[in-house]
Short mmCIF file of C-alpha atoms in Angstrom, two decimals:
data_model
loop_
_atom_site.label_atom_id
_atom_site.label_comp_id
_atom_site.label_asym_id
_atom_site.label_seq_id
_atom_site.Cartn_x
_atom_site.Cartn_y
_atom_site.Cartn_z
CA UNK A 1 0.00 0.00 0.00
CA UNK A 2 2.70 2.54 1.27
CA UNK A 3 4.55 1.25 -2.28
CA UNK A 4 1.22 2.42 -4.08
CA UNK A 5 1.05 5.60 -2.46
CA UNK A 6 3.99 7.15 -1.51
CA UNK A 7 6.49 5.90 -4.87
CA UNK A 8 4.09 4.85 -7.10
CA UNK A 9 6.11 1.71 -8.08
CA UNK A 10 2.78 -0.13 -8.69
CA UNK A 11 1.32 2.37 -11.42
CA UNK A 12 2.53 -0.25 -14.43
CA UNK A 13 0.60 -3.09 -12.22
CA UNK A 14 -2.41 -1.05 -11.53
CA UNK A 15 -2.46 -0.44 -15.05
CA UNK A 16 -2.34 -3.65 -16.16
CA UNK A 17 -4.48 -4.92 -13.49
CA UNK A 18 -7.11 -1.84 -14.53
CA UNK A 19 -7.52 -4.21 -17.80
CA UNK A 20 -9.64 -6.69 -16.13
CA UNK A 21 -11.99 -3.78 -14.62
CA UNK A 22 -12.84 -2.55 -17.91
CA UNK A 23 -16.01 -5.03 -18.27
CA UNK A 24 -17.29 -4.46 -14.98
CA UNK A 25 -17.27 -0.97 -15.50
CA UNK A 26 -18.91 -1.21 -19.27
CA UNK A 27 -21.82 -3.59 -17.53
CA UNK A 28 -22.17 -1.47 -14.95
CA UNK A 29 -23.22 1.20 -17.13
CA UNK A 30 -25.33 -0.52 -19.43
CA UNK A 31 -28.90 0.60 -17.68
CA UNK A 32 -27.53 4.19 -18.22
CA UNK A 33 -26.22 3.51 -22.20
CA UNK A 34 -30.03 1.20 -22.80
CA UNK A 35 -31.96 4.04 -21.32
CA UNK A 36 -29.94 6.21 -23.76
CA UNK A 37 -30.30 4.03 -26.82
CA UNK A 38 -34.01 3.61 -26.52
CA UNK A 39 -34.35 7.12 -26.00
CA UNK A 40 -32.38 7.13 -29.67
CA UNK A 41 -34.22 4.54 -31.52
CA UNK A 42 -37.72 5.52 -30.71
CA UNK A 43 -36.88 9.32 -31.41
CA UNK A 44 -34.58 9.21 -34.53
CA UNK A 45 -33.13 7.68 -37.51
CA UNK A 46 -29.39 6.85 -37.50
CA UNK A 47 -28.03 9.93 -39.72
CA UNK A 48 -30.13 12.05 -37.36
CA UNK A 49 -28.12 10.66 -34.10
CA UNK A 50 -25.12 11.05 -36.17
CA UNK A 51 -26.03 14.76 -36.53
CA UNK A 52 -27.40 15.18 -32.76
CA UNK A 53 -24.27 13.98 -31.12
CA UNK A 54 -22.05 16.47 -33.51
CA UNK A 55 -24.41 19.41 -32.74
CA UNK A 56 -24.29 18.34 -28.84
CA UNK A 57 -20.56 18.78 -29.36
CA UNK A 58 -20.25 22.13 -31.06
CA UNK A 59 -22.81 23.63 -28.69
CA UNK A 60 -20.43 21.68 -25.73
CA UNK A 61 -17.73 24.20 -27.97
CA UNK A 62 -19.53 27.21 -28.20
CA UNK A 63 -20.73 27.34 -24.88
CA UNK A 64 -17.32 27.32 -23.06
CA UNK A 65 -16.37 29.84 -25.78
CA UNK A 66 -18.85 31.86 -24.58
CA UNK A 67 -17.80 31.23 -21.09
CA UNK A 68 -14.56 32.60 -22.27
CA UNK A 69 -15.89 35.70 -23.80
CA UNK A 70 -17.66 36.92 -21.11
CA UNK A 71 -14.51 36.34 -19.16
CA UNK A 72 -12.90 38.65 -21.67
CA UNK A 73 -15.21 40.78 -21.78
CA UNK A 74 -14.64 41.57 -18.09
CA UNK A 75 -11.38 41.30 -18.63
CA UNK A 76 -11.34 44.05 -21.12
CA UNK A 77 -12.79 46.70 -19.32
CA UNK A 78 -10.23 46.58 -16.97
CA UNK A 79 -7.78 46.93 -19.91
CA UNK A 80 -5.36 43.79 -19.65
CA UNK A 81 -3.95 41.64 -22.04
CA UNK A 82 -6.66 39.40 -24.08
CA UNK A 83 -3.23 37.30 -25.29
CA UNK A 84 -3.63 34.82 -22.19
CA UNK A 85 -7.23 34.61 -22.46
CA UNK A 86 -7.58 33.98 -26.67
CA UNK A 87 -5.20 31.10 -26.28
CA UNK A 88 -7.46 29.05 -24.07
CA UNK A 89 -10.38 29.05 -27.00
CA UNK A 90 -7.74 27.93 -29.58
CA UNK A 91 -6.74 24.59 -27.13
CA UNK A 92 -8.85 21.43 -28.52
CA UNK A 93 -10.99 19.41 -26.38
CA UNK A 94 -11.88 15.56 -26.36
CA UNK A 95 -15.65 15.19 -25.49
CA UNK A 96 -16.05 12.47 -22.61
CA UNK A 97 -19.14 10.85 -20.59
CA UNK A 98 -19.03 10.48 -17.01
CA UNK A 99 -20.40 6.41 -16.11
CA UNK A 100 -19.66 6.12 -12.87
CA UNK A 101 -18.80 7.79 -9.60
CA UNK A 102 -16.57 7.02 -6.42
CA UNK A 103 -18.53 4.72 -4.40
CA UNK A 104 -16.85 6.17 -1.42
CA UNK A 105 -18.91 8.95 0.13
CA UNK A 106 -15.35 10.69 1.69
CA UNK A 107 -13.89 11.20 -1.86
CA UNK A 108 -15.72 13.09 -5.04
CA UNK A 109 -14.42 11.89 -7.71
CA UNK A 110 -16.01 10.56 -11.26
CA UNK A 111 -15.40 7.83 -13.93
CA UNK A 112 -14.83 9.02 -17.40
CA UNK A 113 -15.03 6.48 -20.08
CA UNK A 114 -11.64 7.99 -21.93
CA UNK A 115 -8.18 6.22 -20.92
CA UNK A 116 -4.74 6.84 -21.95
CA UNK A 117 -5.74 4.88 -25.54
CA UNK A 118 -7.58 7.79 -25.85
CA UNK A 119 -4.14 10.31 -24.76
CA UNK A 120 -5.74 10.94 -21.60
CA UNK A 121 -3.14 12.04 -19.28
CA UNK A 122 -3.02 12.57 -14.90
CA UNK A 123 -3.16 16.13 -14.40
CA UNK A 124 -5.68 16.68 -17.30
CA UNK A 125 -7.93 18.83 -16.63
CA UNK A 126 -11.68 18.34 -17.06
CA UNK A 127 -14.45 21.03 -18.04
CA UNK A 128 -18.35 21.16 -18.52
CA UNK A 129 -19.72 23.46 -20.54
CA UNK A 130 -20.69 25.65 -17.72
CA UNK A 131 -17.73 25.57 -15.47
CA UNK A 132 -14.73 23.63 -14.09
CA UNK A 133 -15.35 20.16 -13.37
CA UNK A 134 -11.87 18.74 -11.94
CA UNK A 135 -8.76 16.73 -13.04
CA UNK A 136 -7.93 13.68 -13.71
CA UNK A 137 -5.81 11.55 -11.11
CA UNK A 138 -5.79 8.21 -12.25
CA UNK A 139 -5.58 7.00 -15.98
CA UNK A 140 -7.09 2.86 -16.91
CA UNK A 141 -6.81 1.66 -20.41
CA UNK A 142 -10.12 2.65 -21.39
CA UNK A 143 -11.32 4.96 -18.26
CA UNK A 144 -9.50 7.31 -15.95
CA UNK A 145 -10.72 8.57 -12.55
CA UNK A 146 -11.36 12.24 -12.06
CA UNK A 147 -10.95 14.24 -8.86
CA UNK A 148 -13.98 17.05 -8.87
CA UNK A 149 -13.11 20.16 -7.79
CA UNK A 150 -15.90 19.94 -4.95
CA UNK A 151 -13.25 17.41 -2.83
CA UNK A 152 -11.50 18.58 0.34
CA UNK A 153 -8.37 17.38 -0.71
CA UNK A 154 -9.04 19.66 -4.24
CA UNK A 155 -7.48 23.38 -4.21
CA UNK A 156 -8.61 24.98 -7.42
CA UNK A 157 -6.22 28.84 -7.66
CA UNK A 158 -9.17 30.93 -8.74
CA UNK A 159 -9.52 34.65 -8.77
CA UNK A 160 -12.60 37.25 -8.27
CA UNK A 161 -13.84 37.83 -12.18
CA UNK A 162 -14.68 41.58 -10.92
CA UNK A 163 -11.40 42.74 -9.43
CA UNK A 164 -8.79 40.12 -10.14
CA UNK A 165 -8.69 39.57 -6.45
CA UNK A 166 -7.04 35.87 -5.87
CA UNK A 167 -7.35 33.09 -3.73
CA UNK A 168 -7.65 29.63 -3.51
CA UNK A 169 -10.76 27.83 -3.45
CA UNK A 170 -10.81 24.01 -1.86
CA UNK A 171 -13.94 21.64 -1.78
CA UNK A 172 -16.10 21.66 1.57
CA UNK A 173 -16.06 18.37 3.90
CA UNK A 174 -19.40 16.10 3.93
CA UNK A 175 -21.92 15.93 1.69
CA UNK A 176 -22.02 19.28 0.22
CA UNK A 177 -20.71 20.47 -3.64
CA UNK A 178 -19.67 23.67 -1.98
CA UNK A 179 -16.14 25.30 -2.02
CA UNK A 180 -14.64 27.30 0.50
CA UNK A 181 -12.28 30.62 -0.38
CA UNK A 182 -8.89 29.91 1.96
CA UNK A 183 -6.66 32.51 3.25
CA UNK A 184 -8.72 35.64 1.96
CA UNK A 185 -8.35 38.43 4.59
CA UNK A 186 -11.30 40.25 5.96
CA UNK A 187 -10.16 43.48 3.92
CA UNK A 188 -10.35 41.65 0.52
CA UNK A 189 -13.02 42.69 -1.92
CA UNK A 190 -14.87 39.29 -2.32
CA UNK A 191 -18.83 40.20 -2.28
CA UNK A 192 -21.31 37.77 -2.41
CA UNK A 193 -22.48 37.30 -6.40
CA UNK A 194 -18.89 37.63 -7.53
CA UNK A 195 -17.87 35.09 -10.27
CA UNK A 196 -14.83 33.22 -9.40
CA UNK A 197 -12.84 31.92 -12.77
CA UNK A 198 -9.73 30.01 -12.82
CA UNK A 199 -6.23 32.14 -12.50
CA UNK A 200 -4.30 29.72 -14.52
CA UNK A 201 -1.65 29.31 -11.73
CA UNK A 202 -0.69 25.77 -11.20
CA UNK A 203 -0.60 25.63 -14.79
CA UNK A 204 -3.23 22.57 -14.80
CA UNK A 205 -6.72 24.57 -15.30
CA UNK A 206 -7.04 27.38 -18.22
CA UNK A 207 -7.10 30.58 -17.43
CA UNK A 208 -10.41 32.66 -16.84
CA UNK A 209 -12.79 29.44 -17.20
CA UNK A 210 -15.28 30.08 -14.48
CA UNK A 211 -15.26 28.09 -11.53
CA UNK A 212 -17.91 28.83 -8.97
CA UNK A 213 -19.95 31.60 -7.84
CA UNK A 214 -19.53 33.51 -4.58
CA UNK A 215 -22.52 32.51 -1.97
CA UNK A 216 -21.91 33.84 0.72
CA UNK A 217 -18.62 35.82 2.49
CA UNK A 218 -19.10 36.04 6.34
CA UNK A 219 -16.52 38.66 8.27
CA UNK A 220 -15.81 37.69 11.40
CA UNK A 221 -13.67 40.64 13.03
CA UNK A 222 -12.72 36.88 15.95
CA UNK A 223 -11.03 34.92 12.94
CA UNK A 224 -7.66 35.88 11.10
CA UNK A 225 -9.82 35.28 7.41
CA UNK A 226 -12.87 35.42 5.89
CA UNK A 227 -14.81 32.63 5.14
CA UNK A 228 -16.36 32.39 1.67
CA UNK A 229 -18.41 30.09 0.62
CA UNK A 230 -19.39 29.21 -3.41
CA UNK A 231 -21.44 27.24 -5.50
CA UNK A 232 -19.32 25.69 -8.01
CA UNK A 233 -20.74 26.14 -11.31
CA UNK A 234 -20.63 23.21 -12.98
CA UNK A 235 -23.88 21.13 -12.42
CA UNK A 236 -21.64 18.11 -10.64
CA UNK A 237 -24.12 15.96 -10.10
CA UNK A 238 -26.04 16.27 -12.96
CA UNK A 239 -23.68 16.20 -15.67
CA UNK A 240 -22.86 13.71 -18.14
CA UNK A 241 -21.11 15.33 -21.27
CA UNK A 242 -17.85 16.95 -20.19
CA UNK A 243 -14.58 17.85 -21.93
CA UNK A 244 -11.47 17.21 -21.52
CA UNK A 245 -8.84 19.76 -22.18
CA UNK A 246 -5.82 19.18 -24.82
CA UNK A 247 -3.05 21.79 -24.12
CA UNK A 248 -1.58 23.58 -27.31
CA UNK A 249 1.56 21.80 -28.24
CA UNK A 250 4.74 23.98 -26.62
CA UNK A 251 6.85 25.59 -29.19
CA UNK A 252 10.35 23.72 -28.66
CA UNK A 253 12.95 26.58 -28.71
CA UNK A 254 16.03 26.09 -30.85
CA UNK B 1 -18.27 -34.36 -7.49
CA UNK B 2 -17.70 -31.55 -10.22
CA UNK B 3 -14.19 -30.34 -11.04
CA UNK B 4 -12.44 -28.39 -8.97
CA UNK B 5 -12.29 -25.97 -11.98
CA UNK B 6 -15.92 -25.77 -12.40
CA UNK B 7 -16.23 -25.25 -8.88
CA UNK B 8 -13.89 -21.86 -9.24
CA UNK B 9 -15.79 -20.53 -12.28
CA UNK B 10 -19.23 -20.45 -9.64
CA UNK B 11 -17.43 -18.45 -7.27
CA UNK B 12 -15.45 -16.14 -9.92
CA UNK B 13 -18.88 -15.50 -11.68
CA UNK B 14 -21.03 -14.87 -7.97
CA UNK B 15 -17.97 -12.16 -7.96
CA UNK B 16 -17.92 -10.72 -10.44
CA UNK B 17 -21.96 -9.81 -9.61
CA UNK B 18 -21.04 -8.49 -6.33
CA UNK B 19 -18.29 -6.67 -8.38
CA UNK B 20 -21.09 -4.86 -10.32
CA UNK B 21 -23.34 -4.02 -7.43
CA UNK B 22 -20.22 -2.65 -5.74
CA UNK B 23 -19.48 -0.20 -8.30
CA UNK B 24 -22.98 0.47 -10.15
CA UNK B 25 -24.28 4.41 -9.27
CA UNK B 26 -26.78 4.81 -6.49
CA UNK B 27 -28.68 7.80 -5.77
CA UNK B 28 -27.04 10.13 -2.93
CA UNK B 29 -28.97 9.06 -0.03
CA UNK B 30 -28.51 5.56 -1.05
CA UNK B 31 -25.07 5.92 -1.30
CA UNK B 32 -24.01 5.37 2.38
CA UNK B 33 -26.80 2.29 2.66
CA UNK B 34 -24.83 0.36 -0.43
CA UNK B 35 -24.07 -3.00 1.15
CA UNK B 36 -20.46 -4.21 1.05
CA UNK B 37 -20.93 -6.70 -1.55
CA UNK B 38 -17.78 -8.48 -1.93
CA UNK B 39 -17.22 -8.42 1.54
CA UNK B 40 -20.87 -10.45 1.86
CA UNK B 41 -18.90 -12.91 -1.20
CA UNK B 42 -15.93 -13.84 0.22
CA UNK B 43 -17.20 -14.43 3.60
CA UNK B 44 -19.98 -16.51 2.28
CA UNK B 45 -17.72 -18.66 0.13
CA UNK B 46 -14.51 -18.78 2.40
CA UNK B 47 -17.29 -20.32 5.02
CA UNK B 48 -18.59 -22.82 2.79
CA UNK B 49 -15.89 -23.79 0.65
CA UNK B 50 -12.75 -23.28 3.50
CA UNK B 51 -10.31 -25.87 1.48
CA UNK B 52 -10.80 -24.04 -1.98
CA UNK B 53 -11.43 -20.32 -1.13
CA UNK B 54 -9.06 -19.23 1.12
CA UNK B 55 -6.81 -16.03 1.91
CA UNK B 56 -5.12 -15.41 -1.36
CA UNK B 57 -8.38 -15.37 -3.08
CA UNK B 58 -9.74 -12.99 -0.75
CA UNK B 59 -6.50 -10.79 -1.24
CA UNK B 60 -7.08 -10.87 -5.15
CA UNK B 61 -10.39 -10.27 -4.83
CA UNK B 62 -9.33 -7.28 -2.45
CA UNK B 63 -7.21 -6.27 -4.90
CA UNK B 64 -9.43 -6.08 -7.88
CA UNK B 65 -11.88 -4.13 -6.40
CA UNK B 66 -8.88 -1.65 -5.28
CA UNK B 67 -8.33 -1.45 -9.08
CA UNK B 68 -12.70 -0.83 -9.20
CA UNK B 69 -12.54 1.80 -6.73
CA UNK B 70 -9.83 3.31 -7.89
CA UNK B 71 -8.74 3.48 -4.04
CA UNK B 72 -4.83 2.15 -2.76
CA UNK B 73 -3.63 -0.37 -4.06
CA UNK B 74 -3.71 -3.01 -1.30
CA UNK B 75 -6.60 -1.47 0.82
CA UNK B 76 -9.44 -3.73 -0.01
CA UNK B 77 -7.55 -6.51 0.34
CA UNK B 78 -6.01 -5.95 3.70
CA UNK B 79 -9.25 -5.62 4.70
CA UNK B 80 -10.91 -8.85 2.99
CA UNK B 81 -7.53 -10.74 4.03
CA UNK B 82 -8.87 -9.97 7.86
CA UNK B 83 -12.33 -11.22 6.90
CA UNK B 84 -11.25 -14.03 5.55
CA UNK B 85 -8.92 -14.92 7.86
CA UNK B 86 -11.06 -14.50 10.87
CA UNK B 87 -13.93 -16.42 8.87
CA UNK B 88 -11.79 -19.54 7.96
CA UNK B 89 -10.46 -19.83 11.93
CA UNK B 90 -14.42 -19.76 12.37
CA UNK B 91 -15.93 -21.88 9.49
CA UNK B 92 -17.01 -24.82 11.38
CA UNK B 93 -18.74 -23.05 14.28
CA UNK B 94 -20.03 -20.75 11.72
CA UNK B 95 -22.06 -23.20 9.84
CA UNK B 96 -23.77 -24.45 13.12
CA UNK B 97 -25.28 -20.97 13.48
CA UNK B 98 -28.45 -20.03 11.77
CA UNK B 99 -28.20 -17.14 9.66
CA UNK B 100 -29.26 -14.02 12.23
CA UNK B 101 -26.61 -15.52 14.20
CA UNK B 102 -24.31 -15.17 11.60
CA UNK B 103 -25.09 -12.17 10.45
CA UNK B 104 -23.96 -10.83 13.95
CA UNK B 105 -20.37 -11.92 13.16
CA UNK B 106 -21.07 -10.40 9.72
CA UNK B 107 -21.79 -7.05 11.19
CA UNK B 108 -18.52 -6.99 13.39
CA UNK B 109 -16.23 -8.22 10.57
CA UNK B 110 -18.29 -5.29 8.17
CA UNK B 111 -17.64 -2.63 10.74
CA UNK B 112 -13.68 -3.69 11.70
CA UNK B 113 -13.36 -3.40 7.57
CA UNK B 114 -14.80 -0.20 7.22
CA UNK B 115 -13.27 1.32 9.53
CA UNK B 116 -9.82 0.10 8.82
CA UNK B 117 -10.23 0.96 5.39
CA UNK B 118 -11.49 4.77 6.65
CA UNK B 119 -8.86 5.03 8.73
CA UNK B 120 -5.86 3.87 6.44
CA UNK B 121 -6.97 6.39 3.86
CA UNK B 122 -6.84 9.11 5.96
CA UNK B 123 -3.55 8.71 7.70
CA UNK B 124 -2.83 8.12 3.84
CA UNK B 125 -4.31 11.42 3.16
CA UNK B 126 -6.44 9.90 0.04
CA UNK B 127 -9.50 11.47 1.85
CA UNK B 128 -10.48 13.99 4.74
CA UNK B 129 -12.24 12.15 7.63
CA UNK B 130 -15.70 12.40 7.32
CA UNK B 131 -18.63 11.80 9.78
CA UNK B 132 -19.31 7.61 10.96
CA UNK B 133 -22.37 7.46 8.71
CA UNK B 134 -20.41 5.31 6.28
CA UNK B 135 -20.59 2.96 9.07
CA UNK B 136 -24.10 2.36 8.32
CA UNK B 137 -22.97 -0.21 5.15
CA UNK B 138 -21.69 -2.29 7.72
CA UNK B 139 -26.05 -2.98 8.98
CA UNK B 140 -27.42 -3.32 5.72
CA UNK B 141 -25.33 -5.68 4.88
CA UNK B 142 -25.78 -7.32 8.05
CA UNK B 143 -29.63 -6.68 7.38
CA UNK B 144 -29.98 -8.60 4.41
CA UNK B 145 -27.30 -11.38 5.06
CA UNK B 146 -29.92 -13.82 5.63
CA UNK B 147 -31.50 -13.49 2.64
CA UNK B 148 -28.24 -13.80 0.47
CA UNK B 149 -26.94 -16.56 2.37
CA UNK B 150 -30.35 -18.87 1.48
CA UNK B 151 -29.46 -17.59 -2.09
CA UNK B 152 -26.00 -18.43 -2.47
CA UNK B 153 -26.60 -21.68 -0.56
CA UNK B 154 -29.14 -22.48 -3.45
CA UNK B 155 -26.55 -21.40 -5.55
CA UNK B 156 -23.90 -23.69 -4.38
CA UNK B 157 -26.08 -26.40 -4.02
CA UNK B 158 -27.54 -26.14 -7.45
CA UNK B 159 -23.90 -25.87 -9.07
CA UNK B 160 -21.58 -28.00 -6.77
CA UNK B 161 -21.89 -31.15 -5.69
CA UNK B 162 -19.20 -31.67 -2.97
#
């Protein structure tokens, strides 16, 4: 176990081993995919599906580029760069499912039903079309896990859409989907309402995707911070379609 | 007497069902209820067939349903090696009991695994310690023990001959 964990000497085994889990997992989904395919048969022809699923993709697109705009749009007004920002729309995306989900209460995370024969990679990180979903921790042949960004052990660096405040937003304990701002002082400019997006630091999420909105910020003059409470925005529970995000290849320099 | 073969394929297939109902999605307030499955398995089959299910299949069982999980490598199997164990020491005794009785041993051995498995991921921070209501696996599996014990008794008497 302490192999597993701490030195990842097992990763090759687990992977192997991950080959045998496959089936379970694609059985295990089957009430979800029949439900699906009915739904398909009784509605459509076959060149019609073909169509749906590619317009259920470019509207997957077009509403995280929209996402993005209004991002810039704030962004804009308070006159900085729009470099950063553009690059983000021009990165490619591989559309996923999610089939499955931790079956462990203490830990949020989700099964995609992409693996590394797909070029999924750990560290990935994963979007729905209306915010930040998570990354992805643990790649199988055929699925990977994802951690959402709702989990304690999660810290996604996010900053206030308004001001450019930033701060660092980490999933609430128990059964919530919350997230909870850490180490904003009580002088920061966090108001309740205020869009949170992604600040790019850490160099796993894109920058200005939104993230959560603010619920609630309580100043207690007792306590050295504020504590902030959001609503991610990503419907986490409800979502199946997601994306996964391919980063532009890096110029090699000569 | 059936092959000792054929006899393996019962048990690998009765797994790999507990395998699904381990991992298949349950609504959120259902979630904490899910029975431990595999647990329910290997302590059925370790009890009834001692001499051909022992502890390493309960450790690769374990292990495979690490792999499901996608929790430490190692974790699951710990655990199920302790159920095992302390259910092959017990077999004989164990069959003499009806099954409410047993499912009192059941509960114990369900509780001793969850909580070791709790506790090992959070001094391996995997998780942040939550409340004790995933404790509450531990009684409905206990709860409906006696049902799935007449089943997999059918089961085994159906399939092997021994």
């Amino acid at each position: 176990m302490v192999a597993d964990n701490r030195f990842g000497y097992l990763d090759s085994v687990r992977f192997i081993l991950s080959y045998t889990a496959t089936p379970v997992y694609w059985v295990a989904d089957m009430p979800a995919r029949t439900s699906e395919f009915f739904d398909d048969v009784f509605v459509s022809h076959s060149d019609l599906l073909a169509e749906n699923e590619r317009l259920t993709n470019e509207l997957l697109l077009a509403q995280r580029e929209l996402q993005v705009l209004a991002s810039l749009a704030s962004e804009n007004s308070r006159l900085r760069a729009l470099n950063e920002a553009a690059r983000i729309v021009e990165g490619e995306v591989l559309a996923a499912e999610i089939v499955n989900r931790s079956p462990d209460r203490a830990s949020k995370r989700v099964l995609i039903n992409r693996g590394a024969l797909q070029g999924v990679f750990v560290g990935q990180a994963m979007l729905a079309a209306d915010g930040l979903m998570g990354q992805v921790v643990e790649v199988m042949p055929r699925s990977s896990w994802v951690l959402l960004v709702s989990d304690p052990l999660h810290i996604t660096p996010v900053e206030v859409n308004r001001n450019g405040e930033r701060a660092l937003a980490r999933g609430v304990r128990g059964e919530t989907d919350e997230l909870e701002l850490e180490f904003v002082t009580q002088t920061q400019d966090v108001r309740p309402g205020d869009l949170l997006v992604s600040s790019g630091m850490g160099q796993i999420y894109p920058k200005n995707f939104p993230v959560a909105d603010v619920v609630s910020v309580d100043n207690d003059p007792g306590q050295d911070f504020a504590v902030i409470k959001a609503r991610p925005r990503a419907q986490i529970n409800s979502t199946r379609h997601v994306m996964l995000l391919i980063p532009p290849k890096q110029e090699v320099q000569p | 007497m059936k092959s000792k073969a054929y006899t393996y394929w019962v048990v690998i297939i009765s797994l790999f069902l507990a395998y699904l109902l381990a991992i298949v999605p349950l609504p959120d307030w259902a979630m904490n209820w899910r029975p431990q499955w595999v647990l329910m398995f290997v302590f059925y089959w370790t009890m009834a067939l001692p001499y051909r299910v022992g502890l390493g299949f309960a450790w690769a069982a374990g292990l495979l349903l690490d792999v499901l999980e996608g929790t430490m490598l190692g974790l699951n199997a710990l655990t199920l090696l302790i159920v095992a164990y302390v259910t092959l020491s017990l077999h004989q005794r164990l069959r003499m009991y009806n099954p409410i009785q047993q499912s009192g041993l059941l509960l114990v051995l369900s509780l001793v695994a969850l909580g070791l498995g709790h506790w090992l991921r959070v001094i391996s921070g995997q998780i942040e310690p939550v409340d004790s209501m995933y404790l509450l696996a531990a009684f409905s599996s206990a709860a409906i023990w006696p049902a799935l014990f007449s089943l997999l008794r059918s089961i085994r008497r159906g399939f092997i001959n021994n």
